[in-house]
Every structure is written in C-alpha cells, then in structure tokens.
Amino acid sequence: MKRSAFWPLVILLALLVPVLLINQVELGAQVWPTPSAHLFPTFTPTPSSTPEVVFGPTRSNPFPTFTPTPTRTATFVIRATQANPFPTFTPTATRTPRPTEPPPTFTPPPAAVAATFSEHYRLQRPVSSGDTNWIARNYPYGGTNGGTLQVHHGVEFVNPIGTPLLAAASGVILYAGSDSGVIFGPVPNYYGNLVVIQHDFTAPDGLPMFTLYGHMDRIDVQAGQTVRASQQIGTVGSSGIALGPHLHFEVRVGDPFDFGATRNPELWIRPFFEYGTLAGRVADAAGNPLYEVTIQIRSNELTRNAFSYGGPSVNPDPLLGENFTMGDLPADYYRVSVNDNGRIRFDEMVYVHPNRTTWVDVTLRP
C-alpha cells in the first residue's frame, strides 16, 4: 500500500517544478543569484598565441626602450670664444723650480779654429762596456796623483784580476810576455806581463802606431799573431810595478821600445756616444807652459778636475800642443776655471761638442 502512494506523489512534483520555474523567469527572478562581490575572485588571462612582455607603452612611443640613469663622469669642457671659433686645449702650467744658476742657451757656439783638426779617434776601449771601461781620473796621462807618483805615460782602467782585456784596434802582436828581459819601461819588470800591438794604420805624421797593455795576469796571444779589434788578448792583473789590479794602457808612436814615445790615449780613444773631449794648454801671460795646474771643469750636472802635465817627459799631440785633456764629458756648456788660493786666474764658458775634441786656451792672469 505505501509503495503505491509514493510514486504518484513524485510524478506530481515533477510536473509542478517546470511550471514554477517558468513563472519565476517571467517575473524577472534569477534562478541562481550572483553576489555583488566574489568571495574568491579568479584571474582570467587574455588568451594569446604568443606571450609578450609589456612595459607600459605610451601614445607617443608605442615601443618603449629602457634608458639607464647616466653616471657622473669627469669631462674636459673646451669652450670656443668669439675670437677663436675653433676651441683648442690649453694645458695647465706647472711650476718648474728655478735653477740656482741660469742655464746657457741650447744652441752650441761655433767650434774654435783649433778644434777643427782631423781627430784620430782610431781606438776602441780595451775593456768591455760590462766592466770599468772609463779612465781613472786621479792618475791621467801626464799626471802625478797630486805629486805622489812619477809622471804617468799612460792611462789606467781599474778592474779586478781576471777581467778580459781587448785589442783596441786590429793589428799584429809585436810582443807578448814579461818585460824582465826585454825593456819597455825605465827599468826591467816595470810592466810585468805585457802585450804590444802594431796596428795597421799610422799616426797623422806617418809614423807607425802601437798600443801597450801592462800589468796583465794572463796573456792569451803570441808574437806574430794577427788580432782584430775587440779580440781578447788576456786578462787584468797586477804584475810588475803596480798598485793593485788594473790595466796600464799606452799609445806609442814611432819606436815601440821607447818609453818617451808616448801620446795621450784620450786623444785616440773614441768618446762615448754624445760625449766629447776637452783639450787645452795652460800657460802664463808670456805663453810659457805651466805644469801640474788644477783646472776645474763644471756644468750644471757635474764637476771634474783636470791637471796639466807634470813635466816635459810626456809628449803633446803634434797637431795640438796640448798639456791637459779631459775625456768623456757629456756634450754641454762647462765653466772652465783656475783658482789659485782663492784668486780666480782664469774663468771661461766653453761648449764641449759631442764626438770630437774641443779646444780651450787657458792663459792665467798674473
């Protein structure tokens, strides 16, 4: 009985629901009311075939670009003026310390007539540039080391024992050995072990040219052997009469065995590049040569002392007639002076020319 009463009721409700829904739609009612604000809003992206990043374009620039903020950079501002429409850069002047003595003009003066002779720089240095290849200034040619030694007939290159010695020019070995039996100096065994080379050129007066290498330790050549310039002929020593190891170097003209046939090597050895040699004659007002006079040679960079020859036992160059020299001077202006117990007896500015010999007459005031 209960089963038959239930189903008629269900059928009745099914018929009534559509009627009620139609009536509500006609009256403007909503079947599912929509709230004014969603409790859980969702983001619905606009579909696009290609994803793109948008930077917020503006109307004037539909394709905006990224402009970085400029950094502060120091710049030079060169302003054009009305008088100079093309601006130029003017550097800031720097302070230059004023020298204690105004320097002379840069342009060298004309060479003195006596300095225009044909130089005979035919010799290289007998010691390499890696060793002491400059002449000792305390005992130059014609010097006496302040009156303590005999007049010097050569020059010295002070180096340790074993330093290589080189031929100053090409030639033939005239002698190689000790001078204990063959005399080259004032007494036997004066030079100890020595080498003498006769060169393949002559002096300006046509006489044969020789160079002598004394006080050697080891001799690497023999008589009659041909040598070339800068060829090693032995090593530095202290044989013979020598105060410590050094090379005693001489230039002899004419007779190689004559102790009095020497010339000043500084007038034959080629100066360093851009260096020159100063030569002169020290005399009194009457023209008489003066011996052992100290000549000061001073520039803004250096000061050196030269000494007139200590006596007539050494020879001047026949073309010059000098009685002092100072080699290896950088080309520059030099004040040449002689001070006699506080009294200036000579004072003159001289320009030493590079790669040549510059002459000065040193005539002392009474």
XYZ file of C-alpha atoms in Angstrom:
366
model
C 0.000 0.000 0.000
C 2.722 2.570 0.901
C 4.694 1.843 -2.286
C 1.696 2.674 -4.478
C 1.112 6.031 -2.760
C 4.785 7.252 -3.087
C 5.168 7.195 -6.818
C 2.096 9.220 -7.615
C 3.430 11.925 -5.360
C 6.800 12.015 -7.186
C 5.116 12.268 -10.543
C 3.029 15.170 -9.316
C 6.116 17.119 -8.124
C 7.881 16.560 -11.442
C 5.007 18.124 -13.255
C 4.801 21.132 -10.933
C 8.561 22.211 -10.969
C 8.712 23.387 -14.608
C 5.596 25.436 -14.085
C 7.106 27.180 -11.075
C 10.412 27.922 -12.937
C 8.619 29.423 -15.921
C 6.646 31.718 -13.665
C 9.774 32.982 -11.904
C 11.628 33.787 -15.172
C 8.713 35.749 -16.394
C 8.683 37.807 -13.201
C 12.496 38.743 -13.608
C 13.677 36.455 -10.828
C 17.149 34.801 -11.002
C 17.372 31.111 -10.717
C 20.981 31.311 -9.270
C 21.541 34.636 -7.579
C 25.057 36.185 -8.269
C 26.654 38.036 -5.355
C 27.931 41.582 -5.920
C 31.491 40.598 -4.967
C 33.006 37.166 -5.361
C 34.384 35.742 -2.215
C 37.113 34.006 -4.211
C 37.857 36.098 -7.300
C 39.963 34.480 -10.015
C 42.216 35.991 -12.663
C 41.394 35.040 -16.185
C 44.335 35.925 -18.532
C 43.630 37.102 -22.001
C 44.472 34.255 -24.321
C 47.289 34.995 -26.739
C 49.002 32.963 -29.351
C 52.422 34.426 -28.403
C 53.329 35.506 -24.865
C 54.765 39.026 -24.678
C 56.194 41.324 -22.042
C 54.586 44.744 -21.936
C 56.426 47.751 -20.443
C 53.519 50.107 -20.465
C 53.781 51.849 -23.857
C 52.767 55.442 -24.215
C 50.914 57.086 -27.002
C 53.981 58.944 -28.353
C 56.304 55.954 -28.094
C 54.434 52.724 -28.695
C 57.669 50.737 -28.391
C 59.335 51.945 -25.209
C 63.058 51.319 -24.541
C 64.974 51.106 -21.330
C 67.131 54.184 -20.646
C 69.738 53.689 -17.856
C 70.435 56.534 -15.466
C 73.758 58.153 -16.542
C 76.662 58.119 -14.091
C 78.668 61.249 -13.288
C 81.821 61.322 -15.399
C 84.560 63.946 -15.240
C 84.915 65.652 -18.618
C 87.072 68.408 -20.070
C 84.962 71.273 -21.350
C 86.678 73.248 -24.084
C 84.789 76.453 -24.794
C 85.013 78.326 -28.045
C 85.209 82.079 -27.871
C 84.134 84.649 -30.375
C 87.756 85.485 -31.155
C 88.634 81.814 -31.542
C 85.681 79.875 -33.022
C 87.771 76.707 -33.092
C 88.497 75.787 -29.486
C 91.914 74.494 -28.533
C 93.059 72.715 -25.417
C 95.300 74.785 -23.164
C 97.165 72.659 -20.586
C 97.552 73.900 -17.054
C 101.026 75.275 -16.487
C 103.158 73.528 -13.874
C 105.701 75.148 -11.628
C 109.277 74.469 -12.660
C 111.893 75.008 -9.967
C 114.218 77.823 -10.901
C 117.826 76.652 -11.213
C 120.347 78.186 -8.912
C 122.263 79.371 -11.967
C 120.551 80.320 -15.249
C 121.411 77.692 -17.872
C 123.116 78.827 -21.056
C 121.322 78.847 -24.370
C 120.816 75.496 -26.034
C 122.427 76.331 -29.380
C 126.138 75.468 -29.247
C 128.591 78.121 -30.428
C 130.804 77.650 -33.468
C 133.769 75.384 -32.887
C 137.074 77.070 -32.191
C 139.518 77.062 -35.092
C 141.984 74.942 -33.129
C 139.302 72.271 -32.635
C 138.686 71.717 -36.334
C 141.713 69.482 -36.837
C 141.163 65.954 -38.080
C 140.539 63.847 -34.974
C 142.239 60.497 -34.759
C 139.729 58.518 -32.698
C 141.001 55.233 -34.110
C 140.930 53.135 -30.941
C 138.191 51.279 -29.145
C 138.215 50.826 -25.396
C 140.438 47.960 -24.225
C 137.812 46.899 -21.661
C 134.230 45.914 -22.469
C 131.192 48.003 -21.539
C 130.227 45.452 -18.890
C 133.358 46.331 -16.914
C 135.011 49.609 -15.896
C 135.812 50.983 -19.347
C 136.489 54.603 -18.381
C 139.838 56.144 -17.496
C 140.771 56.670 -13.842
C 140.802 60.440 -13.228
C 143.173 60.558 -10.278
C 146.151 59.487 -12.400
C 145.607 60.540 -16.045
C 148.177 60.823 -18.785
C 150.887 63.251 -17.642
C 149.501 63.291 -14.095
C 151.316 62.713 -10.814
C 148.405 61.859 -8.497
C 148.899 65.128 -6.643
C 152.685 64.926 -6.735
C 152.845 61.472 -5.126
C 153.775 59.449 -8.235
C 156.058 59.864 -11.226
C 154.673 61.466 -14.377
C 152.282 58.990 -15.965
C 152.983 57.840 -19.513
C 149.646 56.131 -19.970
C 146.161 55.822 -18.503
C 144.567 53.290 -16.172
C 141.421 51.170 -16.314
C 140.880 49.851 -12.788
C 139.257 46.385 -12.765
C 139.512 43.155 -10.763
C 142.041 40.474 -11.603
C 140.784 38.291 -14.438
C 138.783 40.994 -16.247
C 139.108 40.378 -20.019
C 141.361 42.760 -21.956
C 140.594 43.565 -25.590
C 142.654 44.736 -28.546
C 141.940 48.443 -29.088
C 142.269 48.027 -32.872
C 143.272 45.412 -35.405
C 146.933 44.653 -35.971
C 149.769 42.222 -35.337
C 151.164 41.196 -31.938
C 154.655 42.690 -31.728
C 155.439 41.342 -28.273
C 153.704 39.164 -25.674
C 155.401 38.192 -22.420
C 157.306 39.598 -19.454
C 159.463 42.712 -19.698
C 162.060 41.298 -17.329
C 164.369 40.599 -20.277
C 163.079 42.964 -22.988
C 162.918 46.518 -21.675
C 159.851 48.656 -22.433
C 159.900 50.882 -19.340
C 162.513 52.777 -17.325
C 163.559 49.590 -15.509
C 163.159 45.833 -16.068
C 159.908 44.220 -14.954
C 158.236 47.617 -14.956
C 155.083 46.433 -16.738
C 155.305 42.773 -15.739
C 153.312 40.735 -18.247
C 152.501 42.898 -21.265
C 151.307 42.829 -24.859
C 152.326 45.305 -27.583
C 150.273 45.535 -30.806
C 151.419 47.224 -34.012
C 148.303 48.499 -35.748
C 147.528 48.513 -39.443
C 147.279 52.327 -39.622
C 149.750 55.106 -38.945
C 149.763 58.345 -36.984
C 148.926 61.591 -38.852
C 152.641 62.226 -39.340
C 153.044 58.810 -40.999
C 154.799 57.056 -38.107
C 153.762 53.532 -37.061
C 151.219 53.182 -34.258
C 151.415 50.867 -31.242
C 149.343 50.182 -28.139
C 150.792 48.685 -24.940
C 148.858 46.684 -22.311
C 150.707 46.355 -18.985
C 150.415 44.594 -15.598
C 148.468 41.702 -17.145
C 147.678 38.493 -15.300
C 147.207 36.096 -18.215
C 148.348 36.513 -21.827
C 146.165 34.863 -24.493
C 148.146 35.786 -27.661
C 151.657 35.338 -29.019
C 154.066 37.382 -31.107
C 153.292 37.455 -34.825
C 149.601 36.687 -34.340
C 147.049 38.838 -36.162
C 144.255 40.171 -33.990
C 141.079 42.062 -34.723
C 139.581 44.958 -32.788
C 137.915 43.871 -29.513
C 139.523 40.416 -29.614
C 140.519 39.212 -26.143
C 144.288 39.259 -25.652
C 144.493 38.453 -21.930
C 143.218 39.467 -18.507
C 143.743 42.219 -15.929
C 146.428 41.615 -13.322
C 148.892 43.403 -11.051
C 152.231 42.118 -12.346
C 155.268 44.384 -12.499
C 155.261 47.636 -10.534
C 151.559 48.088 -9.871
C 149.433 49.385 -7.012
C 146.538 46.942 -7.185
C 144.994 45.234 -10.222
C 144.424 47.445 -13.263
C 145.271 47.813 -16.930
C 148.037 50.276 -17.780
C 147.324 51.374 -21.351
C 149.688 53.361 -23.595
C 149.773 54.755 -27.111
C 153.268 54.836 -28.639
C 154.222 56.390 -31.961
C 157.384 55.554 -33.913
C 159.520 53.360 -31.625
C 157.580 50.786 -29.552
C 160.506 50.249 -27.165
C 160.947 53.937 -26.370
C 159.436 54.902 -23.006
C 159.445 58.522 -24.178
C 157.486 57.888 -27.428
C 154.043 58.032 -25.831
C 150.973 60.107 -26.754
C 147.845 60.905 -24.762
C 145.411 57.965 -25.234
C 142.400 60.250 -24.603
C 143.012 61.840 -28.000
C 142.895 58.406 -29.647
C 140.142 56.508 -27.800
C 136.713 57.114 -29.290
C 134.428 59.001 -26.845
C 131.175 57.555 -25.615
C 128.185 58.420 -27.811
C 127.208 62.106 -27.444
C 130.281 62.687 -25.269
C 133.333 64.727 -26.176
C 136.889 65.528 -25.126
C 138.181 68.860 -23.846
C 141.827 69.656 -24.522
C 143.853 72.778 -23.931
C 147.100 74.406 -22.992
C 147.729 76.052 -19.638
C 150.268 78.871 -19.871
C 151.221 82.124 -18.211
C 150.755 85.550 -19.792
C 154.074 85.148 -21.630
C 152.985 81.831 -23.191
C 155.154 79.551 -21.081
C 153.533 76.168 -20.285
C 152.652 75.617 -16.648
C 152.912 72.194 -15.004
C 150.588 70.490 -12.511
C 147.893 73.168 -12.585
C 144.409 72.065 -11.476
C 141.690 73.061 -13.948
C 138.092 72.874 -12.728
C 135.521 71.883 -15.360
C 131.961 72.410 -14.157
C 128.483 72.201 -15.693
C 125.049 72.209 -14.090
C 125.312 68.424 -13.860
C 128.882 67.594 -12.871
C 132.253 68.911 -11.720
C 135.610 67.412 -12.673
C 139.217 68.379 -12.198
C 141.836 68.092 -14.920
C 145.569 68.537 -14.390
C 148.177 69.967 -16.692
C 151.044 67.609 -17.469
C 153.512 67.163 -14.638
C 156.610 67.746 -16.754
C 158.184 67.664 -20.214
C 158.758 63.892 -20.179
C 155.391 63.269 -21.855
C 154.557 64.418 -25.359
C 151.696 66.582 -26.561
C 149.932 65.783 -29.794
C 151.994 67.381 -32.608
C 148.837 68.888 -34.138
C 147.510 70.353 -30.882
C 150.335 71.055 -28.487
C 148.044 70.396 -25.500
C 149.193 69.967 -21.924
C 145.907 68.737 -20.446
C 142.856 66.768 -21.540
C 139.550 65.717 -20.032
C 137.723 62.974 -21.874
C 134.241 61.505 -21.586
C 132.412 64.781 -20.982
C 128.704 64.847 -21.896
C 128.099 67.442 -24.611
C 127.200 70.604 -22.691
C 128.361 74.032 -21.565
C 131.154 73.998 -18.997
C 132.707 76.712 -16.903
C 136.473 76.198 -17.104
C 138.340 77.939 -14.298
C 141.612 78.009 -12.389
C 141.536 79.002 -8.724
C 144.861 79.925 -7.144
C 144.403 80.083 -3.360
C 141.016 81.767 -3.672
C 142.015 84.030 -6.567
C 140.364 83.309 -9.910
C 143.119 83.386 -12.524
C 141.040 82.013 -15.381
C 137.297 81.711 -15.965
C 135.621 80.964 -19.296
C 132.460 79.253 -20.559
C 133.151 76.539 -23.143
C 130.793 74.278 -25.080
C 132.096 70.701 -25.384
C 130.978 69.306 -28.730
C 129.918 65.654 -28.949
C 132.117 63.043 -30.613
C 135.063 65.374 -31.086
C 137.806 67.322 -29.339
C 137.075 70.878 -28.188
C 139.983 73.214 -27.552
C 140.456 75.925 -24.920
C 143.450 78.183 -24.273
C 143.926 78.613 -20.524
C 146.064 81.710 -20.072
C 146.390 82.610 -16.413
C 146.125 86.189 -15.223
C 149.215 87.493 -13.398
